[in-house]
């Protein structure tokens, strides 16, 4: 997941992209420490893809 997000953010200088980079660095740190991470998917669009919380 991290590599996919990095690919999507590559070259993007918008504010939301920088925020996402910070979030992904925190996620990676937590993952290395084997901490459980909750990803809130409640704001994701509703579709047939249930992999990341869609309905």
mmCIF file with all atom_site columns, N, CA and C in Angstrom:
data_model
loop_
_atom_site.group_PDB
_atom_site.id
_atom_site.type_symbol
_atom_site.label_atom_id
_atom_site.label_alt_id
_atom_site.label_comp_id
_atom_site.label_asym_id
_atom_site.label_entity_id
_atom_site.label_seq_id
_atom_site.pdbx_PDB_ins_code
_atom_site.Cartn_x
_atom_site.Cartn_y
_atom_site.Cartn_z
_atom_site.occupancy
_atom_site.B_iso_or_equiv
_atom_site.pdbx_formal_charge
_atom_site.auth_seq_id
_atom_site.auth_comp_id
_atom_site.auth_asym_id
_atom_site.auth_atom_id
_atom_site.pdbx_PDB_model_num
ATOM 1   N N  . UNK A 1 1  ? 0.820   -1.179 0.000  1.00 0.00 ? 1  UNK A N  1
ATOM 2   C CA . UNK A 1 1  ? 0.000   0.000  0.000  1.00 0.00 ? 1  UNK A CA 1
ATOM 3   C C  . UNK A 1 1  ? 0.875   1.258  0.000  1.00 0.00 ? 1  UNK A C  1
ATOM 4   N N  . UNK A 1 2  ? 1.917   1.253  0.777  1.00 0.00 ? 2  UNK A N  1
ATOM 5   C CA . UNK A 1 2  ? 2.771   2.437  0.871  1.00 0.00 ? 2  UNK A CA 1
ATOM 6   C C  . UNK A 1 2  ? 3.369   2.787  -0.486 1.00 0.00 ? 2  UNK A C  1
ATOM 7   N N  . UNK A 1 3  ? 3.863   1.790  -1.199 1.00 0.00 ? 3  UNK A N  1
ATOM 8   C CA . UNK A 1 3  ? 4.474   2.069  -2.506 1.00 0.00 ? 3  UNK A CA 1
ATOM 9   C C  . UNK A 1 3  ? 3.447   2.595  -3.500 1.00 0.00 ? 3  UNK A C  1
ATOM 10  N N  . UNK A 1 4  ? 2.213   2.103  -3.423 1.00 0.00 ? 4  UNK A N  1
ATOM 11  C CA . UNK A 1 4  ? 1.161   2.592  -4.320 1.00 0.00 ? 4  UNK A CA 1
ATOM 12  C C  . UNK A 1 4  ? 0.852   4.057  -4.037 1.00 0.00 ? 4  UNK A C  1
ATOM 13  N N  . UNK A 1 5  ? 0.769   4.405  -2.770 1.00 0.00 ? 5  UNK A N  1
ATOM 14  C CA . UNK A 1 5  ? 0.484   5.795  -2.404 1.00 0.00 ? 5  UNK A CA 1
ATOM 15  C C  . UNK A 1 5  ? 1.636   6.695  -2.828 1.00 0.00 ? 5  UNK A C  1
ATOM 16  N N  . UNK A 1 6  ? 2.862   6.246  -2.599 1.00 0.00 ? 6  UNK A N  1
ATOM 17  C CA . UNK A 1 6  ? 4.023   7.045  -3.012 1.00 0.00 ? 6  UNK A CA 1
ATOM 18  C C  . UNK A 1 6  ? 4.013   7.297  -4.516 1.00 0.00 ? 6  UNK A C  1
ATOM 19  N N  . UNK A 1 7  ? 3.658   6.284  -5.285 1.00 0.00 ? 7  UNK A N  1
ATOM 20  C CA . UNK A 1 7  ? 3.585   6.435  -6.736 1.00 0.00 ? 7  UNK A CA 1
ATOM 21  C C  . UNK A 1 7  ? 2.548   7.484  -7.108 1.00 0.00 ? 7  UNK A C  1
ATOM 22  N N  . UNK A 1 8  ? 1.396   7.448  -6.450 1.00 0.00 ? 8  UNK A N  1
ATOM 23  C CA . UNK A 1 8  ? 0.335   8.416  -6.736 1.00 0.00 ? 8  UNK A CA 1
ATOM 24  C C  . UNK A 1 8  ? 0.744   9.840  -6.357 1.00 0.00 ? 8  UNK A C  1
ATOM 25  N N  . UNK A 1 9  ? 1.552   9.976  -5.314 1.00 0.00 ? 9  UNK A N  1
ATOM 26  C CA . UNK A 1 9  ? 1.944   11.302 -4.831 1.00 0.00 ? 9  UNK A CA 1
ATOM 27  C C  . UNK A 1 9  ? 3.164   11.871 -5.536 1.00 0.00 ? 9  UNK A C  1
ATOM 28  N N  . UNK A 1 10 ? 3.860   11.045 -6.277 1.00 0.00 ? 10 UNK A N  1
ATOM 29  C CA . UNK A 1 10 ? 5.109   11.454 -6.910 1.00 0.00 ? 10 UNK A CA 1
ATOM 30  C C  . UNK A 1 10 ? 4.917   12.703 -7.771 1.00 0.00 ? 10 UNK A C  1
ATOM 31  N N  . UNK A 1 11 ? 5.700   13.719 -7.470 1.00 0.00 ? 11 UNK A N  1
ATOM 32  C CA . UNK A 1 11 ? 5.652   14.956 -8.244 1.00 0.00 ? 11 UNK A CA 1
ATOM 33  C C  . UNK A 1 11 ? 4.524   15.899 -7.863 1.00 0.00 ? 11 UNK A C  1
ATOM 34  N N  . UNK A 1 12 ? 3.641   15.483 -6.981 1.00 0.00 ? 12 UNK A N  1
ATOM 35  C CA . UNK A 1 12 ? 2.519   16.329 -6.592 1.00 0.00 ? 12 UNK A CA 1
ATOM 36  C C  . UNK A 1 12 ? 2.958   17.258 -5.467 1.00 0.00 ? 12 UNK A C  1
ATOM 37  N N  . UNK A 1 13 ? 2.775   18.556 -5.657 1.00 0.00 ? 13 UNK A N  1
ATOM 38  C CA . UNK A 1 13 ? 3.207   19.535 -4.660 1.00 0.00 ? 13 UNK A CA 1
ATOM 39  C C  . UNK A 1 13 ? 2.035   20.192 -3.936 1.00 0.00 ? 13 UNK A C  1
ATOM 40  N N  . UNK A 1 14 ? 0.833   19.696 -4.159 1.00 0.00 ? 14 UNK A N  1
ATOM 41  C CA . UNK A 1 14 ? -0.330  20.278 -3.496 1.00 0.00 ? 14 UNK A CA 1
ATOM 42  C C  . UNK A 1 14 ? -0.288  19.979 -1.998 1.00 0.00 ? 14 UNK A C  1
ATOM 43  N N  . UNK A 1 15 ? -0.968  20.815 -1.226 1.00 0.00 ? 15 UNK A N  1
ATOM 44  C CA . UNK A 1 15 ? -0.961  20.696 0.242  1.00 0.00 ? 15 UNK A CA 1
ATOM 45  C C  . UNK A 1 15 ? -1.465  19.326 0.695  1.00 0.00 ? 15 UNK A C  1
ATOM 46  N N  . UNK A 1 16 ? -2.542  18.818 0.079  1.00 0.00 ? 16 UNK A N  1
ATOM 47  C CA . UNK A 1 16 ? -3.087  17.529 0.504  1.00 0.00 ? 16 UNK A CA 1
ATOM 48  C C  . UNK A 1 16 ? -2.077  16.414 0.300  1.00 0.00 ? 16 UNK A C  1
ATOM 49  N N  . UNK A 1 17 ? -1.246  16.534 -0.734 1.00 0.00 ? 17 UNK A N  1
ATOM 50  C CA . UNK A 1 17 ? -0.242  15.505 -1.006 1.00 0.00 ? 17 UNK A CA 1
ATOM 51  C C  . UNK A 1 17 ? 0.835   15.509 0.074  1.00 0.00 ? 17 UNK A C  1
ATOM 52  N N  . UNK A 1 18 ? 1.224   16.686 0.535  1.00 0.00 ? 18 UNK A N  1
ATOM 53  C CA . UNK A 1 18 ? 2.211   16.764 1.618  1.00 0.00 ? 18 UNK A CA 1
ATOM 54  C C  . UNK A 1 18 ? 1.641   16.178 2.906  1.00 0.00 ? 18 UNK A C  1
ATOM 55  N N  . UNK A 1 19 ? 0.386   16.457 3.181  1.00 0.00 ? 19 UNK A N  1
ATOM 56  C CA . UNK A 1 19 ? -0.265  15.881 4.365  1.00 0.00 ? 19 UNK A CA 1
ATOM 57  C C  . UNK A 1 19 ? -0.284  14.360 4.262  1.00 0.00 ? 19 UNK A C  1
ATOM 58  N N  . UNK A 1 20 ? -0.573  13.856 3.084  1.00 0.00 ? 20 UNK A N  1
ATOM 59  C CA . UNK A 1 20 ? -0.608  12.405 2.888  1.00 0.00 ? 20 UNK A CA 1
ATOM 60  C C  . UNK A 1 20 ? 0.779   11.798 3.060  1.00 0.00 ? 20 UNK A C  1
ATOM 61  N N  . UNK A 1 21 ? 1.814   12.494 2.612  1.00 0.00 ? 21 UNK A N  1
ATOM 62  C CA . UNK A 1 21 ? 3.182   11.995 2.811  1.00 0.00 ? 21 UNK A CA 1
ATOM 63  C C  . UNK A 1 21 ? 3.500   11.866 4.306  1.00 0.00 ? 21 UNK A C  1
ATOM 64  N N  . UNK A 1 22 ? 3.103   12.868 5.078  1.00 0.00 ? 22 UNK A N  1
ATOM 65  C CA . UNK A 1 22 ? 3.316   12.829 6.528  1.00 0.00 ? 22 UNK A CA 1
ATOM 66  C C  . UNK A 1 22 ? 2.558   11.653 7.129  1.00 0.00 ? 22 UNK A C  1
ATOM 67  N N  . UNK A 1 23 ? 1.317   11.473 6.719  1.00 0.00 ? 23 UNK A N  1
ATOM 68  C CA . UNK A 1 23 ? 0.513   10.362 7.230  1.00 0.00 ? 23 UNK A CA 1
ATOM 69  C C  . UNK A 1 23 ? 1.133   9.017  6.881  1.00 0.00 ? 23 UNK A C  1
ATOM 70  N N  . UNK A 1 24 ? 1.657   8.885  5.676  1.00 0.00 ? 24 UNK A N  1
ATOM 71  C CA . UNK A 1 24 ? 2.252   7.611  5.267  1.00 0.00 ? 24 UNK A CA 1
ATOM 72  C C  . UNK A 1 24 ? 3.545   7.340  6.024  1.00 0.00 ? 24 UNK A C  1
ATOM 73  N N  . UNK A 1 25 ? 4.322   8.384  6.323  1.00 0.00 ? 25 UNK A N  1
ATOM 74  C CA . UNK A 1 25 ? 5.530   8.177  7.133  1.00 0.00 ? 25 UNK A CA 1
ATOM 75  C C  . UNK A 1 25 ? 5.150   7.673  8.523  1.00 0.00 ? 25 UNK A C  1
ATOM 76  N N  . UNK A 1 26 ? 4.089   8.234  9.104  1.00 0.00 ? 26 UNK A N  1
ATOM 77  C CA . UNK A 1 26 ? 3.624   7.778  10.420 1.00 0.00 ? 26 UNK A CA 1
ATOM 78  C C  . UNK A 1 26 ? 3.136   6.337  10.334 1.00 0.00 ? 26 UNK A C  1
ATOM 79  N N  . UNK A 1 27 ? 2.411   6.012  9.265  1.00 0.00 ? 27 UNK A N  1
ATOM 80  C CA . UNK A 1 27 ? 1.915   4.648  9.069  1.00 0.00 ? 27 UNK A CA 1
ATOM 81  C C  . UNK A 1 27 ? 3.084   3.663  8.975  1.00 0.00 ? 27 UNK A C  1
ATOM 82  N N  . UNK A 1 28 ? 4.110   4.021  8.212  1.00 0.00 ? 28 UNK A N  1
ATOM 83  C CA . UNK A 1 28 ? 5.279   3.143  8.073  1.00 0.00 ? 28 UNK A CA 1
ATOM 84  C C  . UNK A 1 28 ? 5.970   2.919  9.417  1.00 0.00 ? 28 UNK A C  1
ATOM 85  N N  . UNK A 1 29 ? 6.094   3.980  10.207 1.00 0.00 ? 29 UNK A N  1
ATOM 86  C CA . UNK A 1 29 ? 6.716   3.852  11.526 1.00 0.00 ? 29 UNK A CA 1
ATOM 87  C C  . UNK A 1 29 ? 5.910   2.908  12.404 1.00 0.00 ? 29 UNK A C  1
ATOM 88  N N  . UNK A 1 30 ? 4.607   3.071  12.395 1.00 0.00 ? 30 UNK A N  1
ATOM 89  C CA . UNK A 1 30 ? 3.744   2.197  13.194 1.00 0.00 ? 30 UNK A CA 1
ATOM 90  C C  . UNK A 1 30 ? 3.839   0.758  12.712 1.00 0.00 ? 30 UNK A C  1
ATOM 91  N N  . UNK A 1 31 ? 3.887   0.569  11.413 1.00 0.00 ? 31 UNK A N  1
ATOM 92  C CA . UNK A 1 31 ? 3.969   -0.784 10.864 1.00 0.00 ? 31 UNK A CA 1
ATOM 93  C C  . UNK A 1 31 ? 5.286   -1.452 11.254 1.00 0.00 ? 31 UNK A C  1
ATOM 94  N N  . UNK A 1 32 ? 6.375   -0.697 11.216 1.00 0.00 ? 32 UNK A N  1
ATOM 95  C CA . UNK A 1 32 ? 7.669   -1.252 11.626 1.00 0.00 ? 32 UNK A CA 1
ATOM 96  C C  . UNK A 1 32 ? 7.655   -1.657 13.095 1.00 0.00 ? 32 UNK A C  1
ATOM 97  N N  . UNK A 1 33 ? 6.911   -0.915 13.901 1.00 0.00 ? 33 UNK A N  1
ATOM 98  C CA . UNK A 1 33 ? 6.804   -1.215 15.327 1.00 0.00 ? 33 UNK A CA 1
ATOM 99  C C  . UNK A 1 33 ? 5.698   -2.231 15.607 1.00 0.00 ? 33 UNK A C  1
ATOM 100 N N  . UNK A 1 34 ? 5.091   -2.749 14.560 1.00 0.00 ? 34 UNK A N  1
ATOM 101 C CA . UNK A 1 34 ? 4.010   -3.731 14.626 1.00 0.00 ? 34 UNK A CA 1
ATOM 102 C C  . UNK A 1 34 ? 2.815   -3.210 15.420 1.00 0.00 ? 34 UNK A C  1
ATOM 103 N N  . UNK A 1 35 ? 2.578   -1.919 15.340 1.00 0.00 ? 35 UNK A N  1
ATOM 104 C CA . UNK A 1 35 ? 1.417   -1.322 15.991 1.00 0.00 ? 35 UNK A CA 1
ATOM 105 C C  . UNK A 1 35 ? 0.202   -1.506 15.092 1.00 0.00 ? 35 UNK A C  1
ATOM 106 N N  . UNK A 1 36 ? -0.942  -1.689 15.699 1.00 0.00 ? 36 UNK A N  1
ATOM 107 C CA . UNK A 1 36 ? -2.171  -1.801 14.924 1.00 0.00 ? 36 UNK A CA 1
ATOM 108 C C  . UNK A 1 36 ? -2.584  -0.410 14.463 1.00 0.00 ? 36 UNK A C  1
ATOM 109 N N  . UNK A 1 37 ? -2.909  -0.298 13.205 1.00 0.00 ? 37 UNK A N  1
ATOM 110 C CA . UNK A 1 37 ? -3.292  0.985  12.631 1.00 0.00 ? 37 UNK A CA 1
ATOM 111 C C  . UNK A 1 37 ? -4.712  0.890  12.110 1.00 0.00 ? 37 UNK A C  1
ATOM 112 N N  . UNK A 1 38 ? -5.569  1.799  12.527 1.00 0.00 ? 38 UNK A N  1
ATOM 113 C CA . UNK A 1 38 ? -6.941  1.858  12.044 1.00 0.00 ? 38 UNK A CA 1
ATOM 114 C C  . UNK A 1 38 ? -7.008  2.877  10.923 1.00 0.00 ? 38 UNK A C  1
ATOM 115 N N  . UNK A 1 39 ? -7.504  2.447  9.787  1.00 0.00 ? 39 UNK A N  1
ATOM 116 C CA . UNK A 1 39 ? -7.689  3.350  8.655  1.00 0.00 ? 39 UNK A CA 1
ATOM 117 C C  . UNK A 1 39 ? -9.183  3.617  8.530  1.00 0.00 ? 39 UNK A C  1
ATOM 118 N N  . UNK A 1 40 ? -9.582  4.845  8.774  1.00 0.00 ? 40 UNK A N  1
ATOM 119 C CA . UNK A 1 40 ? -10.990 5.216  8.708  1.00 0.00 ? 40 UNK A CA 1
ATOM 120 C C  . UNK A 1 40 ? -11.405 5.335  7.247  1.00 0.00 ? 40 UNK A C  1
ATOM 121 N N  . UNK A 1 41 ? -12.230 4.418  6.803  1.00 0.00 ? 41 UNK A N  1
ATOM 122 C CA . UNK A 1 41 ? -12.674 4.413  5.408  1.00 0.00 ? 41 UNK A CA 1
ATOM 123 C C  . UNK A 1 41 ? -14.100 4.938  5.272  1.00 0.00 ? 41 UNK A C  1
ATOM 124 N N  . UNK A 1 42 ? -14.626 5.559  6.315  1.00 0.00 ? 42 UNK A N  1
ATOM 125 C CA . UNK A 1 42 ? -16.021 6.000  6.280  1.00 0.00 ? 42 UNK A CA 1
ATOM 126 C C  . UNK A 1 42 ? -16.278 7.066  5.214  1.00 0.00 ? 42 UNK A C  1
ATOM 127 N N  . UNK A 1 43 ? -15.253 7.796  4.814  1.00 0.00 ? 43 UNK A N  1
ATOM 128 C CA . UNK A 1 43 ? -15.446 8.832  3.809  1.00 0.00 ? 43 UNK A CA 1
ATOM 129 C C  . UNK A 1 43 ? -15.232 8.366  2.380  1.00 0.00 ? 43 UNK A C  1
ATOM 130 N N  . UNK A 1 44 ? -14.884 7.091  2.214  1.00 0.00 ? 44 UNK A N  1
ATOM 131 C CA . UNK A 1 44 ? -14.653 6.568  0.871  1.00 0.00 ? 44 UNK A CA 1
ATOM 132 C C  . UNK A 1 44 ? -15.971 6.492  0.104  1.00 0.00 ? 44 UNK A C  1
ATOM 133 N N  . UNK A 1 45 ? -15.923 6.661  -1.199 1.00 0.00 ? 45 UNK A N  1
ATOM 134 C CA . UNK A 1 45 ? -17.153 6.559  -1.987 1.00 0.00 ? 45 UNK A CA 1
ATOM 135 C C  . UNK A 1 45 ? -17.726 5.150  -1.917 1.00 0.00 ? 45 UNK A C  1
ATOM 136 N N  . UNK A 1 46 ? -19.038 5.068  -1.970 1.00 0.00 ? 46 UNK A N  1
ATOM 137 C CA . UNK A 1 46 ? -19.710 3.770  -1.952 1.00 0.00 ? 46 UNK A CA 1
ATOM 138 C C  . UNK A 1 46 ? -19.616 3.160  -3.347 1.00 0.00 ? 46 UNK A C  1
ATOM 139 N N  . UNK A 1 47 ? -19.078 1.946  -3.409 1.00 0.00 ? 47 UNK A N  1
ATOM 140 C CA . UNK A 1 47 ? -18.981 1.223  -4.674 1.00 0.00 ? 47 UNK A CA 1
ATOM 141 C C  . UNK A 1 47 ? -18.947 -0.270 -4.367 1.00 0.00 ? 47 UNK A C  1
ATOM 142 N N  . UNK A 1 48 ? -18.654 -1.080 -5.348 1.00 0.00 ? 48 UNK A N  1
ATOM 143 C CA . UNK A 1 48 ? -18.635 -2.528 -5.151 1.00 0.00 ? 48 UNK A CA 1
ATOM 144 C C  . UNK A 1 48 ? -17.292 -3.040 -4.648 1.00 0.00 ? 48 UNK A C  1
ATOM 145 N N  . UNK A 1 49 ? -16.343 -2.152 -4.433 1.00 0.00 ? 49 UNK A N  1
ATOM 146 C CA . UNK A 1 49 ? -15.020 -2.544 -3.963 1.00 0.00 ? 49 UNK A CA 1
ATOM 147 C C  . UNK A 1 49 ? -15.012 -2.538 -2.440 1.00 0.00 ? 49 UNK A C  1
ATOM 148 N N  . UNK A 1 50 ? -14.932 -3.709 -1.835 1.00 0.00 ? 50 UNK A N  1
ATOM 149 C CA . UNK A 1 50 ? -14.948 -3.798 -0.374 1.00 0.00 ? 50 UNK A CA 1
ATOM 150 C C  . UNK A 1 50 ? -13.547 -3.915 0.207  1.00 0.00 ? 50 UNK A C  1
ATOM 151 N N  . UNK A 1 51 ? -12.508 -3.919 -0.642 1.00 0.00 ? 51 UNK A N  1
ATOM 152 C CA . UNK A 1 51 ? -11.144 -4.103 -0.166 1.00 0.00 ? 51 UNK A CA 1
ATOM 153 C C  . UNK A 1 51 ? -10.728 -3.025 0.834  1.00 0.00 ? 51 UNK A C  1
ATOM 154 N N  . UNK A 1 52 ? -11.100 -1.783 0.585  1.00 0.00 ? 52 UNK A N  1
ATOM 155 C CA . UNK A 1 52 ? -10.710 -0.687 1.477  1.00 0.00 ? 52 UNK A CA 1
ATOM 156 C C  . UNK A 1 52 ? -11.928 -0.038 2.136  1.00 0.00 ? 52 UNK A C  1
ATOM 157 N N  . UNK A 1 53 ? -12.975 -0.797 2.325  1.00 0.00 ? 53 UNK A N  1
ATOM 158 C CA . UNK A 1 53 ? -14.099 -0.291 3.091  1.00 0.00 ? 53 UNK A CA 1
ATOM 159 C C  . UNK A 1 53 ? -15.271 0.225  2.285  1.00 0.00 ? 53 UNK A C  1
ATOM 160 N N  . UNK A 1 54 ? -15.196 0.160  0.972  1.00 0.00 ? 54 UNK A N  1
ATOM 161 C CA . UNK A 1 54 ? -16.349 0.561  0.166  1.00 0.00 ? 54 UNK A CA 1
ATOM 162 C C  . UNK A 1 54 ? -17.508 -0.390 0.396  1.00 0.00 ? 54 UNK A C  1
ATOM 163 N N  . UNK A 1 55 ? -18.697 0.023  0.093  1.00 0.00 ? 55 UNK A N  1
ATOM 164 C CA . UNK A 1 55 ? -19.860 -0.846 0.302  1.00 0.00 ? 55 UNK A CA 1
ATOM 165 C C  . UNK A 1 55 ? -20.499 -1.199 -1.019 1.00 0.00 ? 55 UNK A C  1
#
